[in-house]
Amino acid sequence: MNILDKITSDKYKEVALRKQLIPTRQLEQSVLFQRATVSLSNKLKNSNTGIIAEHKRRSPSKSIINNNLDVFEVAKGYENAGVCGMSVLTDGKYFGGSLDDLLHARASINLPILRKEFIIDEYQILEAKAYGADVILLIAAILNKNELKSFSEFAKRLKLDVLLEVHNEEELHKSLLSSVDMLGVNNRNLKTFDVSLDTSKALSKLIPDDFVKVSESGISNITAIKELKDYGYQGFLIGENFMKTDNPGESAKIFIHNLDN
């Protein structure tokens, strides 16, 4: 069993437990559930930089990245740096995140926030809305086409943007859905954790222009972004590059300044 299979298997158990603890009615009655969402895809379309900055404490591939930072401060730093949006990892077991991280980020910024999670149930989409997210992530590697369609349509009914992540051509073909706003190409092979920007470059020509193209993982320098822009990418998800520093917001600010110049 590879790491993605392990994460998904654990996620089914986790979500079953959460559904017992907090009924959907309670999620739907939360204050943030009524909040008007902000579109990340629109922000990316109108941005010169397209940076989506991530809050990530650790990962299965890198172990601990940074456990010492306050989400509230990281979020404020990212907003001040001029990023387009923020990604917040909410998986606890493998990434050290939580839904509280999402709440704290929401309380500190007005930027669109992506709930970065391994979504296998509509319940998690309700959670995303209830805890203040504007965008959800769907991962083609762990969902079939019917699930991708059902979950993305459900998210759109909740006025949430949908970022659908693929790793290869086979996953891409089942992901070209009208209920998807952004197609993300993950440059990290989730089975081996090897990273290559060639994945984004190869798949770019297969993604119709109806979708905002987002490149994810392994983006650590200006050159990579400039290269990827030539392939039609408008969004760039960056996590470890900022989070491994003592001040992610300042790191993002310098990165964006250099990108603009």
PDB file of N, CA and C in Angstrom, residues 94-183:
ATOM      1  N   TYR A  94      -1.139  13.099   8.893  1.00  0.00           N
ATOM      2  CA  TYR A  94       0.018  13.111   7.990  1.00  0.00           C
ATOM      3  C   TYR A  94       0.631  14.492   7.771  1.00  0.00           C
ATOM      4  N   PHE A  95      -0.172  15.534   7.996  1.00  0.00           N
ATOM      5  CA  PHE A  95       0.312  16.888   7.700  1.00  0.00           C
ATOM      6  C   PHE A  95       0.269  17.844   8.895  1.00  0.00           C
ATOM      7  N   GLY A  96      -0.253  17.381  10.028  1.00  0.00           N
ATOM      8  CA  GLY A  96      -0.252  18.206  11.234  1.00  0.00           C
ATOM      9  C   GLY A  96      -1.217  19.369  11.212  1.00  0.00           C
ATOM     10  N   GLY A  97      -2.203  19.311  10.312  1.00  0.00           N
ATOM     11  CA  GLY A  97      -3.168  20.401  10.197  1.00  0.00           C
ATOM     12  C   GLY A  97      -4.474  20.105  10.920  1.00  0.00           C
ATOM     13  N   SER A  98      -5.413  21.050  10.845  1.00  0.00           N
ATOM     14  CA  SER A  98      -6.729  20.869  11.482  1.00  0.00           C
ATOM     15  C   SER A  98      -7.715  21.876  10.913  1.00  0.00           C
ATOM     16  N   LEU A  99      -8.988  21.625  11.179  1.00  0.00           N
ATOM     17  CA  LEU A  99     -10.009  22.585  10.767  1.00  0.00           C
ATOM     18  C   LEU A  99      -9.877  23.888  11.553  1.00  0.00           C
ATOM     19  N   ASP A 100      -9.302  23.819  12.747  1.00  0.00           N
ATOM     20  CA  ASP A 100      -9.049  25.048  13.510  1.00  0.00           C
ATOM     21  C   ASP A 100      -8.073  25.954  12.761  1.00  0.00           C
ATOM     22  N   ASP A 101      -7.107  25.350  12.054  1.00  0.00           N
ATOM     23  CA  ASP A 101      -6.189  26.152  11.237  1.00  0.00           C
ATOM     24  C   ASP A 101      -6.968  26.956  10.196  1.00  0.00           C
ATOM     25  N   LEU A 102      -7.963  26.310   9.627  1.00  0.00           N
ATOM     26  CA  LEU A 102      -8.809  26.967   8.622  1.00  0.00           C
ATOM     27  C   LEU A 102      -9.557  28.139   9.254  1.00  0.00           C
ATOM     28  N   LEU A 103     -10.116  27.903  10.437  1.00  0.00           N
ATOM     29  CA  LEU A 103     -10.836  28.963  11.161  1.00  0.00           C
ATOM     30  C   LEU A 103      -9.931  30.147  11.471  1.00  0.00           C
ATOM     31  N   HIS A 104      -8.728  29.858  11.953  1.00  0.00           N
ATOM     32  CA  HIS A 104      -7.805  30.934  12.322  1.00  0.00           C
ATOM     33  C   HIS A 104      -7.366  31.728  11.093  1.00  0.00           C
ATOM     34  N   ALA A 105      -7.142  31.038   9.998  1.00  0.00           N
ATOM     35  CA  ALA A 105      -6.780  31.739   8.761  1.00  0.00           C
ATOM     36  C   ALA A 105      -7.935  32.626   8.303  1.00  0.00           C
ATOM     37  N   ARG A 106      -9.141  32.074   8.366  1.00  0.00           N
ATOM     38  CA  ARG A 106     -10.320  32.837   7.935  1.00  0.00           C
ATOM     39  C   ARG A 106     -10.515  34.092   8.781  1.00  0.00           C
ATOM     40  N   ALA A 107     -10.210  33.976  10.066  1.00  0.00           N
ATOM     41  CA  ALA A 107     -10.398  35.113  10.977  1.00  0.00           C
ATOM     42  C   ALA A 107      -9.398  36.230  10.713  1.00  0.00           C
ATOM     43  N   SER A 108      -8.315  35.913  10.021  1.00  0.00           N
ATOM     44  CA  SER A 108      -7.244  36.894   9.878  1.00  0.00           C
ATOM     45  C   SER A 108      -7.142  37.550   8.508  1.00  0.00           C
ATOM     46  N   ILE A 109      -7.759  36.938   7.479  1.00  0.00           N
ATOM     47  CA  ILE A 109      -7.586  37.482   6.124  1.00  0.00           C
ATOM     48  C   ILE A 109      -8.897  37.473   5.328  1.00  0.00           C
ATOM     49  N   ASN A 110      -8.910  38.273   4.258  1.00  0.00           N
ATOM     50  CA  ASN A 110     -10.059  38.313   3.349  1.00  0.00           C
ATOM     51  C   ASN A 110      -9.776  37.608   2.033  1.00  0.00           C
ATOM     52  N   LEU A 111      -8.599  37.034   1.921  1.00  0.00           N
ATOM     53  CA  LEU A 111      -8.224  36.318   0.696  1.00  0.00           C
ATOM     54  C   LEU A 111      -9.040  35.039   0.542  1.00  0.00           C
ATOM     55  N   PRO A 112      -9.179  34.531  -0.701  1.00  0.00           N
ATOM     56  CA  PRO A 112      -9.775  33.213  -0.868  1.00  0.00           C
ATOM     57  C   PRO A 112      -8.895  32.149  -0.209  1.00  0.00           C
ATOM     58  N   ILE A 113      -9.530  31.223   0.511  1.00  0.00           N
ATOM     59  CA  ILE A 113      -8.804  30.156   1.197  1.00  0.00           C
ATOM     60  C   ILE A 113      -9.231  28.800   0.639  1.00  0.00           C
ATOM     61  N   LEU A 114      -8.218  28.012   0.308  1.00  0.00           N
ATOM     62  CA  LEU A 114      -8.429  26.646  -0.167  1.00  0.00           C
ATOM     63  C   LEU A 114      -8.312  25.686   1.014  1.00  0.00           C
ATOM     64  N   ARG A 115      -9.329  24.843   1.192  1.00  0.00           N
ATOM     65  CA  ARG A 115      -9.176  23.760   2.158  1.00  0.00           C
ATOM     66  C   ARG A 115      -8.431  22.625   1.457  1.00  0.00           C
ATOM     67  N   LYS A 116      -7.186  22.407   1.837  1.00  0.00           N
ATOM     68  CA  LYS A 116      -6.355  21.362   1.240  1.00  0.00           C
ATOM     69  C   LYS A 116      -6.595  20.089   2.052  1.00  0.00           C
ATOM     70  N   GLU A 117      -7.277  19.165   1.429  1.00  0.00           N
ATOM     71  CA  GLU A 117      -7.706  17.969   2.157  1.00  0.00           C
ATOM     72  C   GLU A 117      -7.910  16.821   1.179  1.00  0.00           C
ATOM     73  N   PHE A 118      -7.939  15.625   1.720  1.00  0.00           N
ATOM     74  CA  PHE A 118      -8.203  14.427   0.924  1.00  0.00           C
ATOM     75  C   PHE A 118      -9.711  14.158   1.025  1.00  0.00           C
ATOM     76  N   ILE A 119     -10.461  14.751   0.102  1.00  0.00           N
ATOM     77  CA  ILE A 119     -11.930  14.702   0.184  1.00  0.00           C
ATOM     78  C   ILE A 119     -12.451  13.407  -0.433  1.00  0.00           C
ATOM     79  N   ILE A 120     -13.193  12.662   0.397  1.00  0.00           N
ATOM     80  CA  ILE A 120     -13.763  11.391  -0.054  1.00  0.00           C
ATOM     81  C   ILE A 120     -15.270  11.322   0.242  1.00  0.00           C
ATOM     82  N   ASP A 121     -15.827  12.450   0.771  1.00  0.00           N
ATOM     83  CA  ASP A 121     -17.224  12.456   1.197  1.00  0.00           C
ATOM     84  C   ASP A 121     -17.769  13.881   1.115  1.00  0.00           C
ATOM     85  N   GLU A 122     -19.035  14.020   0.738  1.00  0.00           N
ATOM     86  CA  GLU A 122     -19.662  15.351   0.673  1.00  0.00           C
ATOM     87  C   GLU A 122     -19.607  16.074   2.016  1.00  0.00           C
ATOM     88  N   TYR A 123     -19.589  15.312   3.078  1.00  0.00           N
ATOM     89  CA  TYR A 123     -19.536  15.885   4.423  1.00  0.00           C
ATOM     90  C   TYR A 123     -18.346  16.840   4.573  1.00  0.00           C
ATOM     91  N   GLN A 124     -17.207  16.478   3.985  1.00  0.00           N
ATOM     92  CA  GLN A 124     -16.009  17.321   4.085  1.00  0.00           C
ATOM     93  C   GLN A 124     -16.181  18.638   3.328  1.00  0.00           C
ATOM     94  N   ILE A 125     -17.028  18.631   2.322  1.00  0.00           N
ATOM     95  CA  ILE A 125     -17.300  19.861   1.565  1.00  0.00           C
ATOM     96  C   ILE A 125     -18.169  20.793   2.408  1.00  0.00           C
ATOM     97  N   LEU A 126     -19.128  20.213   3.128  1.00  0.00           N
ATOM     98  CA  LEU A 126     -19.920  20.997   4.085  1.00  0.00           C
ATOM     99  C   LEU A 126     -19.016  21.580   5.172  1.00  0.00           C
ATOM    100  N   GLU A 127     -18.074  20.769   5.643  1.00  0.00           N
ATOM    101  CA  GLU A 127     -17.110  21.256   6.646  1.00  0.00           C
ATOM    102  C   GLU A 127     -16.328  22.445   6.104  1.00  0.00           C
ATOM    103  N   ALA A 128     -15.861  22.318   4.873  1.00  0.00           N
ATOM    104  CA  ALA A 128     -15.081  23.396   4.261  1.00  0.00           C
ATOM    105  C   ALA A 128     -15.863  24.706   4.277  1.00  0.00           C
ATOM    106  N   LYS A 129     -17.118  24.637   3.885  1.00  0.00           N
ATOM    107  CA  LYS A 129     -17.975  25.823   3.862  1.00  0.00           C
ATOM    108  C   LYS A 129     -18.196  26.365   5.285  1.00  0.00           C
ATOM    109  N   ALA A 130     -18.438  25.446   6.224  1.00  0.00           N
ATOM    110  CA  ALA A 130     -18.749  25.837   7.605  1.00  0.00           C
ATOM    111  C   ALA A 130     -17.553  26.451   8.328  1.00  0.00           C
ATOM    112  N   TYR A 131     -16.365  26.077   7.907  1.00  0.00           N
ATOM    113  CA  TYR A 131     -15.156  26.583   8.565  1.00  0.00           C
ATOM    114  C   TYR A 131     -14.488  27.727   7.799  1.00  0.00           C
ATOM    115  N   GLY A 132     -15.156  28.229   6.758  1.00  0.00           N
ATOM    116  CA  GLY A 132     -14.694  29.453   6.127  1.00  0.00           C
ATOM    117  C   GLY A 132     -13.878  29.331   4.858  1.00  0.00           C
ATOM    118  N   ALA A 133     -13.840  28.142   4.249  1.00  0.00           N
ATOM    119  CA  ALA A 133     -13.096  27.993   2.991  1.00  0.00           C
ATOM    120  C   ALA A 133     -13.890  28.593   1.828  1.00  0.00           C
ATOM    121  N   ASP A 134     -13.169  28.964   0.779  1.00  0.00           N
ATOM    122  CA  ASP A 134     -13.778  29.455  -0.458  1.00  0.00           C
ATOM    123  C   ASP A 134     -13.606  28.453  -1.594  1.00  0.00           C
ATOM    124  N   VAL A 135     -12.661  27.551  -1.403  1.00  0.00           N
ATOM    125  CA  VAL A 135     -12.263  26.613  -2.451  1.00  0.00           C
ATOM    126  C   VAL A 135     -12.042  25.242  -1.829  1.00  0.00           C
ATOM    127  N   ILE A 136     -12.417  24.195  -2.572  1.00  0.00           N
ATOM    128  CA  ILE A 136     -12.063  22.845  -2.138  1.00  0.00           C
ATOM    129  C   ILE A 136     -11.134  22.211  -3.169  1.00  0.00           C
ATOM    130  N   LEU A 137     -10.376  21.231  -2.685  1.00  0.00           N
ATOM    131  CA  LEU A 137      -9.507  20.442  -3.555  1.00  0.00           C
ATOM    132  C   LEU A 137     -10.120  19.065  -3.750  1.00  0.00           C
ATOM    133  N   LEU A 138     -10.212  18.633  -4.996  1.00  0.00           N
ATOM    134  CA  LEU A 138     -10.586  17.251  -5.290  1.00  0.00           C
ATOM    135  C   LEU A 138      -9.387  16.591  -5.967  1.00  0.00           C
ATOM    136  N   ILE A 139      -9.073  15.370  -5.562  1.00  0.00           N
ATOM    137  CA  ILE A 139      -7.895  14.675  -6.074  1.00  0.00           C
ATOM    138  C   ILE A 139      -8.339  13.511  -6.952  1.00  0.00           C
ATOM    139  N   ALA A 140      -8.038  13.621  -8.242  1.00  0.00           N
ATOM    140  CA  ALA A 140      -8.502  12.613  -9.213  1.00  0.00           C
ATOM    141  C   ALA A 140      -7.964  11.219  -8.897  1.00  0.00           C
ATOM    142  N   ALA A 141      -6.810  11.142  -8.260  1.00  0.00           N
ATOM    143  CA  ALA A 141      -6.178   9.849  -7.982  1.00  0.00           C
ATOM    144  C   ALA A 141      -6.967   9.012  -6.973  1.00  0.00           C
ATOM    145  N   ILE A 142      -7.832   9.662  -6.172  1.00  0.00           N
ATOM    146  CA  ILE A 142      -8.555   8.905  -5.146  1.00  0.00           C
ATOM    147  C   ILE A 142     -10.073   8.876  -5.370  1.00  0.00           C
ATOM    148  N   LEU A 143     -10.528   9.469  -6.487  1.00  0.00           N
ATOM    149  CA  LEU A 143     -11.963   9.532  -6.761  1.00  0.00           C
ATOM    150  C   LEU A 143     -12.257   9.061  -8.186  1.00  0.00           C
ATOM    151  N   ASN A 144     -13.398   8.409  -8.365  1.00  0.00           N
ATOM    152  CA  ASN A 144     -13.793   8.032  -9.721  1.00  0.00           C
ATOM    153  C   ASN A 144     -14.537   9.195 -10.380  1.00  0.00           C
ATOM    154  N   LYS A 145     -14.858   9.047 -11.650  1.00  0.00           N
ATOM    155  CA  LYS A 145     -15.457  10.172 -12.390  1.00  0.00           C
ATOM    156  C   LYS A 145     -16.804  10.591 -11.806  1.00  0.00           C
ATOM    157  N   ASN A 146     -17.620   9.621 -11.386  1.00  0.00           N
ATOM    158  CA  ASN A 146     -18.921   9.955 -10.793  1.00  0.00           C
ATOM    159  C   ASN A 146     -18.755  10.758  -9.513  1.00  0.00           C
ATOM    160  N   GLU A 147     -17.779  10.382  -8.702  1.00  0.00           N
ATOM    161  CA  GLU A 147     -17.516  11.111  -7.460  1.00  0.00           C
ATOM    162  C   GLU A 147     -17.012  12.514  -7.762  1.00  0.00           C
ATOM    163  N   LEU A 148     -16.117  12.638  -8.737  1.00  0.00           N
ATOM    164  CA  LEU A 148     -15.605  13.956  -9.116  1.00  0.00           C
ATOM    165  C   LEU A 148     -16.740  14.868  -9.576  1.00  0.00           C
ATOM    166  N   LYS A 149     -17.640  14.311 -10.356  1.00  0.00           N
ATOM    167  CA  LYS A 149     -18.782  15.085 -10.866  1.00  0.00           C
ATOM    168  C   LYS A 149     -19.724  15.463  -9.725  1.00  0.00           C
ATOM    169  N   SER A 150     -20.074  14.495  -8.915  1.00  0.00           N
ATOM    170  CA  SER A 150     -21.012  14.717  -7.809  1.00  0.00           C
ATOM    171  C   SER A 150     -20.454  15.721  -6.799  1.00  0.00           C
ATOM    172  N   PHE A 151     -19.196  15.533  -6.399  1.00  0.00           N
ATOM    173  CA  PHE A 151     -18.606  16.410  -5.388  1.00  0.00           C
ATOM    174  C   PHE A 151     -18.403  17.829  -5.912  1.00  0.00           C
ATOM    175  N   SER A 152     -17.971  17.949  -7.164  1.00  0.00           N
ATOM    176  CA  SER A 152     -17.742  19.287  -7.720  1.00  0.00           C
ATOM    177  C   SER A 152     -19.058  20.040  -7.903  1.00  0.00           C
ATOM    178  N   GLU A 153     -20.096  19.342  -8.320  1.00  0.00           N
ATOM    179  CA  GLU A 153     -21.413  19.982  -8.474  1.00  0.00           C
ATOM    180  C   GLU A 153     -21.979  20.392  -7.114  1.00  0.00           C
ATOM    181  N   PHE A 154     -21.763  19.560  -6.116  1.00  0.00           N
ATOM    182  CA  PHE A 154     -22.205  19.875  -4.752  1.00  0.00           C
ATOM    183  C   PHE A 154     -21.484  21.131  -4.245  1.00  0.00           C
ATOM    184  N   ALA A 155     -20.188  21.209  -4.490  1.00  0.00           N
ATOM    185  CA  ALA A 155     -19.408  22.377  -4.078  1.00  0.00           C
ATOM    186  C   ALA A 155     -19.904  23.647  -4.765  1.00  0.00           C
ATOM    187  N   LYS A 156     -20.223  23.540  -6.052  1.00  0.00           N
ATOM    188  CA  LYS A 156     -20.716  24.715  -6.780  1.00  0.00           C
ATOM    189  C   LYS A 156     -22.054  25.193  -6.223  1.00  0.00           C
ATOM    190  N   ARG A 157     -22.881  24.247  -5.779  1.00  0.00           N
ATOM    191  CA  ARG A 157     -24.170  24.647  -5.167  1.00  0.00           C
ATOM    192  C   ARG A 157     -23.940  25.418  -3.867  1.00  0.00           C
ATOM    193  N   LEU A 158     -22.813  25.160  -3.233  1.00  0.00           N
ATOM    194  CA  LEU A 158     -22.459  25.873  -1.998  1.00  0.00           C
ATOM    195  C   LEU A 158     -21.649  27.137  -2.287  1.00  0.00           C
ATOM    196  N   LYS A 159     -21.516  27.462  -3.586  1.00  0.00           N
ATOM    197  CA  LYS A 159     -20.770  28.654  -4.031  1.00  0.00           C
ATOM    198  C   LYS A 159     -19.276  28.550  -3.722  1.00  0.00           C
ATOM    199  N   LEU A 160     -18.759  27.331  -3.727  1.00  0.00           N
ATOM    200  CA  LEU A 160     -17.332  27.107  -3.522  1.00  0.00           C
ATOM    201  C   LEU A 160     -16.652  26.886  -4.876  1.00  0.00           C
ATOM    202  N   ASP A 161     -15.453  27.427  -5.027  1.00  0.00           N
ATOM    203  CA  ASP A 161     -14.638  27.121  -6.204  1.00  0.00           C
ATOM    204  C   ASP A 161     -14.100  25.697  -6.082  1.00  0.00           C
ATOM    205  N   VAL A 162     -13.804  25.086  -7.217  1.00  0.00           N
ATOM    206  CA  VAL A 162     -13.273  23.722  -7.222  1.00  0.00           C
ATOM    207  C   VAL A 162     -11.934  23.682  -7.951  1.00  0.00           C
ATOM    208  N   LEU A 163     -10.911  23.225  -7.222  1.00  0.00           N
ATOM    209  CA  LEU A 163      -9.603  22.943  -7.813  1.00  0.00           C
ATOM    210  C   LEU A 163      -9.477  21.429  -7.893  1.00  0.00           C
ATOM    211  N   LEU A 164      -9.367  20.919  -9.112  1.00  0.00           N
ATOM    212  CA  LEU A 164      -9.278  19.471  -9.300  1.00  0.00           C
ATOM    213  C   LEU A 164      -7.852  19.117  -9.672  1.00  0.00           C
ATOM    214  N   GLU A 165      -7.256  18.239  -8.861  1.00  0.00           N
ATOM    215  CA  GLU A 165      -5.834  17.919  -9.018  1.00  0.00           C
ATOM    216  C   GLU A 165      -5.621  16.607  -9.759  1.00  0.00           C
ATOM    217  N   VAL A 166      -4.716  16.674 -10.749  1.00  0.00           N
ATOM    218  CA  VAL A 166      -4.362  15.469 -11.517  1.00  0.00           C
ATOM    219  C   VAL A 166      -2.849  15.282 -11.512  1.00  0.00           C
ATOM    220  N   HIS A 167      -2.432  14.048 -11.821  1.00  0.00           N
ATOM    221  CA  HIS A 167      -0.998  13.727 -11.855  1.00  0.00           C
ATOM    222  C   HIS A 167      -0.558  13.178 -13.208  1.00  0.00           C
ATOM    223  N   ASN A 168      -1.551  12.768 -14.024  1.00  0.00           N
ATOM    224  CA  ASN A 168      -1.203  12.146 -15.311  1.00  0.00           C
ATOM    225  C   ASN A 168      -2.370  12.305 -16.294  1.00  0.00           C
ATOM    226  N   GLU A 169      -2.151  11.851 -17.515  1.00  0.00           N
ATOM    227  CA  GLU A 169      -3.136  12.029 -18.587  1.00  0.00           C
ATOM    228  C   GLU A 169      -4.421  11.257 -18.314  1.00  0.00           C
ATOM    229  N   GLU A 170      -4.305  10.076 -17.787  1.00  0.00           N
ATOM    230  CA  GLU A 170      -5.486   9.263 -17.488  1.00  0.00           C
ATOM    231  C   GLU A 170      -6.410   9.977 -16.496  1.00  0.00           C
ATOM    232  N   GLU A 171      -5.828  10.557 -15.443  1.00  0.00           N
ATOM    233  CA  GLU A 171      -6.623  11.293 -14.456  1.00  0.00           C
ATOM    234  C   GLU A 171      -7.236  12.548 -15.071  1.00  0.00           C
ATOM    235  N   LEU A 172      -6.487  13.188 -15.948  1.00  0.00           N
ATOM    236  CA  LEU A 172      -6.966  14.417 -16.573  1.00  0.00           C
ATOM    237  C   LEU A 172      -8.229  14.181 -17.391  1.00  0.00           C
ATOM    238  N   HIS A 173      -8.280  13.086 -18.123  1.00  0.00           N
ATOM    239  CA  HIS A 173      -9.417  12.833 -19.007  1.00  0.00           C
ATOM    240  C   HIS A 173     -10.734  12.682 -18.245  1.00  0.00           C
ATOM    241  N   LYS A 174     -10.685  12.176 -17.014  1.00  0.00           N
ATOM    242  CA  LYS A 174     -11.929  12.038 -16.250  1.00  0.00           C
ATOM    243  C   LYS A 174     -12.254  13.305 -15.452  1.00  0.00           C
ATOM    244  N   SER A 175     -11.394  14.315 -15.573  1.00  0.00           N
ATOM    245  CA  SER A 175     -11.524  15.520 -14.751  1.00  0.00           C
ATOM    246  C   SER A 175     -12.025  16.742 -15.507  1.00  0.00           C
ATOM    247  N   LEU A 176     -12.256  16.612 -16.803  1.00  0.00           N
ATOM    248  CA  LEU A 176     -12.687  17.756 -17.617  1.00  0.00           C
ATOM    249  C   LEU A 176     -14.195  17.950 -17.461  1.00  0.00           C
ATOM    250  N   LEU A 177     -14.572  18.536 -16.337  1.00  0.00           N
ATOM    251  CA  LEU A 177     -15.986  18.698 -15.976  1.00  0.00           C
ATOM    252  C   LEU A 177     -16.351  20.174 -15.917  1.00  0.00           C
ATOM    253  N   SER A 178     -17.569  20.493 -16.323  1.00  0.00           N
ATOM    254  CA  SER A 178     -18.000  21.899 -16.341  1.00  0.00           C
ATOM    255  C   SER A 178     -18.131  22.478 -14.930  1.00  0.00           C
ATOM    256  N   SER A 179     -18.207  21.616 -13.933  1.00  0.00           N
ATOM    257  CA  SER A 179     -18.343  22.065 -12.535  1.00  0.00           C
ATOM    258  C   SER A 179     -16.983  22.298 -11.867  1.00  0.00           C
ATOM    259  N   VAL A 180     -15.923  22.254 -12.651  1.00  0.00           N
ATOM    260  CA  VAL A 180     -14.566  22.483 -12.141  1.00  0.00           C
ATOM    261  C   VAL A 180     -14.074  23.844 -12.629  1.00  0.00           C
ATOM    262  N   ASP A 181     -13.482  24.634 -11.723  1.00  0.00           N
ATOM    263  CA  ASP A 181     -12.980  25.964 -12.077  1.00  0.00           C
ATOM    264  C   ASP A 181     -11.513  25.934 -12.477  1.00  0.00           C
ATOM    265  N   MET A 182     -10.734  25.174 -11.689  1.00  0.00           N
ATOM    266  CA  MET A 182      -9.285  25.159 -11.876  1.00  0.00           C
ATOM    267  C   MET A 182      -8.794  23.717 -11.983  1.00  0.00           C
ATOM    268  N   LEU A 183      -7.902  23.485 -12.929  1.00  0.00           N
ATOM    269  CA  LEU A 183      -7.268  22.170 -13.026  1.00  0.00           C
ATOM    270  C   LEU A 183      -5.838  22.301 -12.527  1.00  0.00           C
TER     271      LEU A 183
END
